[in-house]
Amino acid sequence: MAKHNEVGKIGEGIAKEFLMGKGFIFVSANYRKPYGEIDLIFKDISNKYVFIEVKSVSWETPTTGNPSVSHETPHPEENIHPQKIQRLKRVIQTYLVSHEIVGDWQFDVIAVFLDQKNQNAKIRHLKNIILET
């Protein structure tokens, strides 16, 4: 498995545990269609469907104690480009129709910063993102 896939899989697991700890109910992971994928699907405490895109980066803590991110951006959630947004919208709509879900739903992004050496992670949860291009 490529390093970035490994980091992504670890990040998704951390995001899943984080949301379950907040009282969210796990529904599904890695809902795939030929045109895209939703990383995680949950229901929140009000029973609203929440579709989650997880963006993960690994970082190392040098001897100075200051983390250094291994990618160019310290905001991995900014890597969701317009094409990805279109694919996410299509996959979410497909899920809603195929599961006959009516009512409110939301799209969230969880950024996971992994310090694999120290087995530590930081999480940023961005809620109710509007999917526009």
Coordinates of C-alpha atoms in Angstrom, one line a residue:
M1 CA 0.0 0.0 0.0
A2 CA 1.3 3.4 -0.9
K3 CA 2.3 5.7 2.0
H4 CA -0.5 8.3 1.1
N5 CA -3.1 5.5 1.1
E6 CA -1.9 4.2 4.4
V7 CA -2.1 7.7 5.9
G8 CA -5.6 8.2 4.5
K9 CA -6.8 4.9 5.9
I10 CA -5.4 5.7 9.4
G11 CA -6.9 9.2 9.2
E12 CA -10.4 7.7 8.3
G13 CA -10.2 5.4 11.3
I14 CA -9.3 8.3 13.6
A15 CA -12.1 10.4 12.2
K16 CA -14.6 7.6 12.7
E17 CA -13.6 7.1 16.3
F18 CA -13.7 10.9 16.9
L19 CA -17.3 11.2 15.6
M20 CA -18.5 8.1 17.5
G21 CA -17.0 9.7 20.6
K22 CA -19.2 12.7 19.9
G23 CA -22.3 10.6 19.8
F24 CA -22.6 10.2 16.0
I25 CA -24.0 6.9 14.8
F26 CA -21.8 5.2 12.1
V27 CA -23.7 4.2 8.9
S28 CA -21.1 3.4 6.3
A29 CA -17.5 3.8 5.1
N30 CA -16.1 4.2 1.6
Y31 CA -19.3 4.5 -0.3
R32 CA -18.1 4.2 -3.9
K33 CA -19.5 4.9 -7.3
P34 CA -17.5 5.0 -10.5
Y35 CA -17.5 8.8 -10.3
G36 CA -16.5 9.3 -6.7
E37 CA -16.5 8.2 -3.1
I38 CA -17.7 9.4 0.3
D39 CA -15.2 8.5 3.1
L40 CA -17.7 8.2 6.0
I41 CA -21.4 8.4 6.5
F42 CA -22.9 9.0 9.9
K43 CA -26.1 10.2 11.6
D44 CA -25.8 12.9 14.1
I45 CA -27.6 13.1 17.4
S46 CA -30.7 14.7 15.6
N47 CA -30.7 11.7 13.2
K48 CA -29.5 13.9 10.3
Y49 CA -27.2 12.2 7.7
V50 CA -23.7 13.6 7.7
F51 CA -21.4 12.9 4.8
I52 CA -17.7 13.1 5.7
E53 CA -14.6 13.8 3.6
V54 CA -11.5 13.0 5.5
K55 CA -8.2 14.7 4.5
S56 CA -5.1 13.4 6.3
V57 CA -1.5 14.5 6.4
S58 CA 1.4 12.9 8.3
W59 CA 3.8 15.1 10.2
E60 CA 6.9 14.6 12.3
T61 CA 7.8 16.1 15.6
P62 CA 11.5 17.0 15.4
T63 CA 13.7 17.2 18.5
T64 CA 12.6 20.9 18.9
G65 CA 9.1 19.7 19.6
N66 CA 7.6 21.8 16.8
P67 CA 5.7 19.7 14.3
S68 CA 6.6 20.0 10.7
V69 CA 3.9 19.0 8.2
S70 CA 5.2 16.7 5.4
H71 CA 3.0 18.3 2.7
E72 CA 3.0 21.8 1.3
T73 CA -0.2 23.0 2.9
P74 CA -1.0 23.0 6.7
H75 CA -4.7 22.9 5.7
P76 CA -5.3 19.6 3.9
E77 CA -9.0 20.4 3.6
E78 CA -8.0 23.0 1.0
N79 CA -7.1 20.1 -1.3
I80 CA -10.8 19.7 -2.2
H81 CA -10.8 21.1 -5.7
P82 CA -13.9 22.0 -7.9
Q83 CA -13.9 18.6 -9.7
K84 CA -13.8 16.8 -6.4
I85 CA -16.7 18.9 -5.2
Q86 CA -18.8 18.0 -8.2
R87 CA -18.0 14.3 -7.7
L88 CA -18.9 14.5 -4.0
K89 CA -22.2 16.2 -4.8
R90 CA -23.1 13.5 -7.3
V91 CA -22.2 10.6 -5.0
I92 CA -24.2 12.2 -2.1
Q93 CA -27.2 12.7 -4.3
T94 CA -26.9 9.1 -5.5
Y95 CA -26.8 7.8 -1.9
L96 CA -29.8 9.9 -0.9
V97 CA -31.9 8.7 -3.8
S98 CA -30.8 5.0 -3.6
H99 CA -31.5 4.9 0.1
E100 CA -34.7 6.9 -0.2
I101 CA -33.5 9.5 2.3
V102 CA -35.6 12.7 2.5
G103 CA -34.8 15.6 4.7
D104 CA -31.8 17.5 6.0
W105 CA -28.3 16.3 5.5
Q106 CA -24.9 18.0 5.7
F107 CA -21.4 17.7 4.4
D108 CA -18.4 17.9 6.8
V109 CA -14.7 17.8 6.3
I110 CA -12.4 16.3 8.9
A111 CA -8.7 17.2 8.7
V112 CA -6.4 14.7 10.5
F113 CA -2.8 15.6 11.3
L114 CA -0.9 12.4 12.1
D115 CA 2.3 12.2 14.1
Q116 CA 3.0 8.5 13.4
K117 CA 6.3 8.5 15.2
N118 CA 4.7 9.6 18.5
Q119 CA 1.3 7.9 17.7
N120 CA -0.5 11.1 18.1
A121 CA -3.1 13.0 16.0
K122 CA -4.8 16.3 15.9
I123 CA -8.2 16.8 14.3
R124 CA -10.0 19.8 12.8
H125 CA -13.7 19.3 12.1
L126 CA -15.3 21.7 9.6
K127 CA -19.1 21.4 9.8
N128 CA -21.9 21.9 7.3
I129 CA -19.7 22.8 4.3
I130 CA -21.7 24.2 1.3
L131 CA -20.8 22.3 -1.8
E132 CA -20.7 25.0 -4.5
T133 CA -18.4 25.4 -7.5

